Tab-separated table of C-alpha atoms in Angstrom:
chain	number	residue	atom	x	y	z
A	1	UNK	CA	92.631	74.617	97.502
A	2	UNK	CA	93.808	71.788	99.429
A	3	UNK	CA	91.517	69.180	101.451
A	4	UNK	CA	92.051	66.344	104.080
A	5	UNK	CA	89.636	63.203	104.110
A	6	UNK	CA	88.513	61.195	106.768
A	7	UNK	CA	87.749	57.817	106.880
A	8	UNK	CA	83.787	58.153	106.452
A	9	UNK	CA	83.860	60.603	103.908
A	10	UNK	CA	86.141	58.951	101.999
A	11	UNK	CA	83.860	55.278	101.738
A	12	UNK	CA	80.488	57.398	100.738
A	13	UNK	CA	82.493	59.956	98.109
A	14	UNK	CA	83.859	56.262	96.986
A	15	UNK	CA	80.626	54.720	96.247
A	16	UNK	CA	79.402	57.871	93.802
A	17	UNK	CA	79.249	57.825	89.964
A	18	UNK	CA	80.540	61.308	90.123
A	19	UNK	CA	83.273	60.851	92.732
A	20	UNK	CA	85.870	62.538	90.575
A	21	UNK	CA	84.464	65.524	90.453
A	22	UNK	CA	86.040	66.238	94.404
A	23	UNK	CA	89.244	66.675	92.283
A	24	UNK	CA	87.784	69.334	90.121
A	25	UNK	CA	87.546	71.442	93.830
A	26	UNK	CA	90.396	70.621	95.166
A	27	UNK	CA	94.043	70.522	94.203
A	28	UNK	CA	94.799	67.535	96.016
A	29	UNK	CA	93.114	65.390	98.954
A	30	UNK	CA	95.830	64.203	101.554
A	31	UNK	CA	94.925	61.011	103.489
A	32	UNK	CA	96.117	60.580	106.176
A	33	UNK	CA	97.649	56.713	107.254
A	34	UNK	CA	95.302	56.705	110.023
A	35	UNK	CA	92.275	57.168	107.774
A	36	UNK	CA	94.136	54.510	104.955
A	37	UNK	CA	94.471	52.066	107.965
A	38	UNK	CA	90.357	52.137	108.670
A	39	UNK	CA	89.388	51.441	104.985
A	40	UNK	CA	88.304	48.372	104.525
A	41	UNK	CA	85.895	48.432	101.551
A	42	UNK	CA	87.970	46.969	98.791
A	43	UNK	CA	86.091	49.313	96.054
A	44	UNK	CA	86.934	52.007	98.343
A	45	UNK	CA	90.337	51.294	98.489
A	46	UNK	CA	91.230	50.408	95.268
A	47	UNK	CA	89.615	54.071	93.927
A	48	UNK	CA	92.077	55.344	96.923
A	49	UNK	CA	95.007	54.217	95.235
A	50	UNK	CA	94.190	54.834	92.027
A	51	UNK	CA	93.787	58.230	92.626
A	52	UNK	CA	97.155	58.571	94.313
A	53	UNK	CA	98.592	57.213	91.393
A	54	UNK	CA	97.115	59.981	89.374
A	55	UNK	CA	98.567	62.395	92.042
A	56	UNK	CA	94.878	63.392	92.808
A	57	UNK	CA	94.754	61.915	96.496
A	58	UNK	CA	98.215	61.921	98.589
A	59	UNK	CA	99.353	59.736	101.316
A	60	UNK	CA	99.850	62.047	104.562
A	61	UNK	CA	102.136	60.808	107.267
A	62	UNK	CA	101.010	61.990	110.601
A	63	UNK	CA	104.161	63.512	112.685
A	64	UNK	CA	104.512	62.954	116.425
A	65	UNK	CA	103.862	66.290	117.341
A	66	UNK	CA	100.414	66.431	115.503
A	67	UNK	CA	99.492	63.080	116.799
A	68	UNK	CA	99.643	64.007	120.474
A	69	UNK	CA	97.994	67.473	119.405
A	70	UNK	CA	95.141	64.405	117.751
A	71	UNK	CA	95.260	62.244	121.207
A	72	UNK	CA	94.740	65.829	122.866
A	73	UNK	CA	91.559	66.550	120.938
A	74	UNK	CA	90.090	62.913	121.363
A	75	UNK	CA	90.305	63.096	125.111
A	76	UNK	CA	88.848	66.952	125.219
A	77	UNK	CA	85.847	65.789	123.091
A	78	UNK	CA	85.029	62.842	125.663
A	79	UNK	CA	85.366	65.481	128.480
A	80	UNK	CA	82.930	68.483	127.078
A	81	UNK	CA	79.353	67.809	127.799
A	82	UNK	CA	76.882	67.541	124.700
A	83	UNK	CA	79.699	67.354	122.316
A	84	UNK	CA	80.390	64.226	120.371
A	85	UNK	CA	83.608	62.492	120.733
A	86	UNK	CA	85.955	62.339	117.974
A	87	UNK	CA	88.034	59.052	117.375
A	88	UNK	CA	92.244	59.599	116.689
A	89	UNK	CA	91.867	59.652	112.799
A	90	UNK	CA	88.941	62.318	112.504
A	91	UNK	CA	91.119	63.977	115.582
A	92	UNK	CA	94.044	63.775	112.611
A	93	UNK	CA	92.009	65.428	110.088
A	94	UNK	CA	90.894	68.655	111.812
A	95	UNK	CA	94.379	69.206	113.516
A	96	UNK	CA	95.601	69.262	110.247
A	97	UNK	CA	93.434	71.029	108.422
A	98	UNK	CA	93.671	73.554	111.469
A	99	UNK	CA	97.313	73.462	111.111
A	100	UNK	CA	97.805	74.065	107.002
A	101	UNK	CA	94.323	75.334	106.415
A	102	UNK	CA	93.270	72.122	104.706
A	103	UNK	CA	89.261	71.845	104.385
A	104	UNK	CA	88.402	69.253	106.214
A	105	UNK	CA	86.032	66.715	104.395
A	106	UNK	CA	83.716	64.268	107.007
A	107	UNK	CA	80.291	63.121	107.550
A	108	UNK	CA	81.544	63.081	111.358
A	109	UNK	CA	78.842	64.749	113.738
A	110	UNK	CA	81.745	64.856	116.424
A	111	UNK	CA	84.103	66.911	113.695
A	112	UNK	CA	81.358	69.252	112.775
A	113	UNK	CA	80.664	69.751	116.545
A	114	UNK	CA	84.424	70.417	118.013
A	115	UNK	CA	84.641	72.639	114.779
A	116	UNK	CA	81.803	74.653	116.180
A	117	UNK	CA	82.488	74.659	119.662
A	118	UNK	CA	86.231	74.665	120.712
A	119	UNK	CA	87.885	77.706	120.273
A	120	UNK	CA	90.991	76.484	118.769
A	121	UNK	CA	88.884	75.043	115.626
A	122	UNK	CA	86.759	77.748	114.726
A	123	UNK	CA	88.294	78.595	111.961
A	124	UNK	CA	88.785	75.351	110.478
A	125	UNK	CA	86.439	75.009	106.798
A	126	UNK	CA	84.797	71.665	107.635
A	127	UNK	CA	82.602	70.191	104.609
A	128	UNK	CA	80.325	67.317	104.568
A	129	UNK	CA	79.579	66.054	100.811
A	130	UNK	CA	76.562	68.468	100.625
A	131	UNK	CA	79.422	71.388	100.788
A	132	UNK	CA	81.776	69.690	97.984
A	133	UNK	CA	78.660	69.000	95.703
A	134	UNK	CA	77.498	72.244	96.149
A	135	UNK	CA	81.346	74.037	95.170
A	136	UNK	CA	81.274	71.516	92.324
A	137	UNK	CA	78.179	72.911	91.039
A	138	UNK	CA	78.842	76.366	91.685
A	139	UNK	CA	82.458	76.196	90.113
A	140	UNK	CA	80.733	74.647	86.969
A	141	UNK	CA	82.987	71.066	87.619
A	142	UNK	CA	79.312	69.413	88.015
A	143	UNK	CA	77.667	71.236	85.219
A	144	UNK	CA	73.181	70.583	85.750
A	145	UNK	CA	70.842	73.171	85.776
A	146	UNK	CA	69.164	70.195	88.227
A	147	UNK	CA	71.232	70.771	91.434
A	148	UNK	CA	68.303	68.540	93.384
A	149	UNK	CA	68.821	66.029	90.884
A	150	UNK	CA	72.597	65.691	91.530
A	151	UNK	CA	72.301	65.906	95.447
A	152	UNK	CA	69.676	63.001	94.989
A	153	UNK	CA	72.270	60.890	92.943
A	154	UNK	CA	74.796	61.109	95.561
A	155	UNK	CA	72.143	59.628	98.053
A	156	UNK	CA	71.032	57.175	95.638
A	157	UNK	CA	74.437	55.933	94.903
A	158	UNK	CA	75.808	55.721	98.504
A	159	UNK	CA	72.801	55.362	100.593
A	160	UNK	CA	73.924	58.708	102.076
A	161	UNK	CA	70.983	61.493	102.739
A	162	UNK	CA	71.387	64.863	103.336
A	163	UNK	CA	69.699	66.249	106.575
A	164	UNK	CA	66.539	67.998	104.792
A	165	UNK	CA	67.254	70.986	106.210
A	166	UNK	CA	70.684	72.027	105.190
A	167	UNK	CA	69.726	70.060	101.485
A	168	UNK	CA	66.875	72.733	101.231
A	169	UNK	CA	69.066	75.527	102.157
A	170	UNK	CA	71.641	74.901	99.506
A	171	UNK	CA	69.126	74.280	96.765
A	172	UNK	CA	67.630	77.709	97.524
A	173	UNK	CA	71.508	79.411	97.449
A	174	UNK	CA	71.925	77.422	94.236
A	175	UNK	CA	68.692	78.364	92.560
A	176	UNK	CA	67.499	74.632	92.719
A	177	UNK	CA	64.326	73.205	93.316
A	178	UNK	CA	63.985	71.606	97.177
């Protein structure tokens, strides 16, 4: 299974003790240059390229074609009332991962929302870290017979929490305490 990473999800997953484990779920993680360009945490960029060293994260040039399709979304999700708008690299992301079938990993409200609401992104996977913790622990990469306990190191570690609601409804598909 293949993923795309946005900017935001990339800087939380970063600051986690168990960030590795995203590459026990997915074959590889393509970042795209637009989402490279926005890091600016040094920790966060230096576990960046040393995962595209190991071949675990790859650099994904953005093609003219899917950037205007990108500039396209931005502008529809300023123009569609109630729905968040989505900045050009987020706008990269879910084109893509609409395009190849890439899961798209963000903590973006705006992704999640367009995702949900315009037609043409439906059927793109979007995940927020709750989702990749919770394959990891299904798939047996994040082996704890504590899911709760994992879920509350991830929020320890980056200062990250999990709206209660959708925490408390993958504890109870996982079998964990809420």
């Amino acid at each position: 299974m293949f993923a795309v990473a946005d900017t935001c999800f990339l800087i939380d997953w970063a600051r986690w003790r168990r960030r590795d484990a995203l590459f026990g779920v997915f074959r590889t993680v393509f970042v795209p240059e637009s989402v490279l360009g926005e890091v600016r945490s040094e920790a966060t960029l230096s576990w960046v390229v040393e995962s595209m060293a190991q071949g675990r994260l790859s650099l994904f040039t953005e093609t003219p074609d899917l950037i205007e399709e990108a500039r396209s979304l931005v502008e529809r999700t300023r123009l569609v009332p109630g729905l968040r708008g989505v900045d050009l690299p987020e706008a990269v992301c879910l084109v893509a991962g609409r395009r190849w079938r890439y899961v798209v990993l963000t903590e973006n409200r705006g992704v999640l929302m367009a995702a949900d609401i315009l037609e043409e992104y439906r059927g793109v996977r979007v995940w927020r870290a709750l989702e990749v913790i919770a394959a990891a622990l299904r798939s047996g990469v994040i082996a704890s017979s504590r899911p709760a306990e994992v879920f509350a190191e991830y929020e320890e570690d980056t200062k990250h929490f999990f709206p209660r609601r959708d925490l408390e409804a993958v504890l109870h598909e996982l079998g964990g305490e809420a």
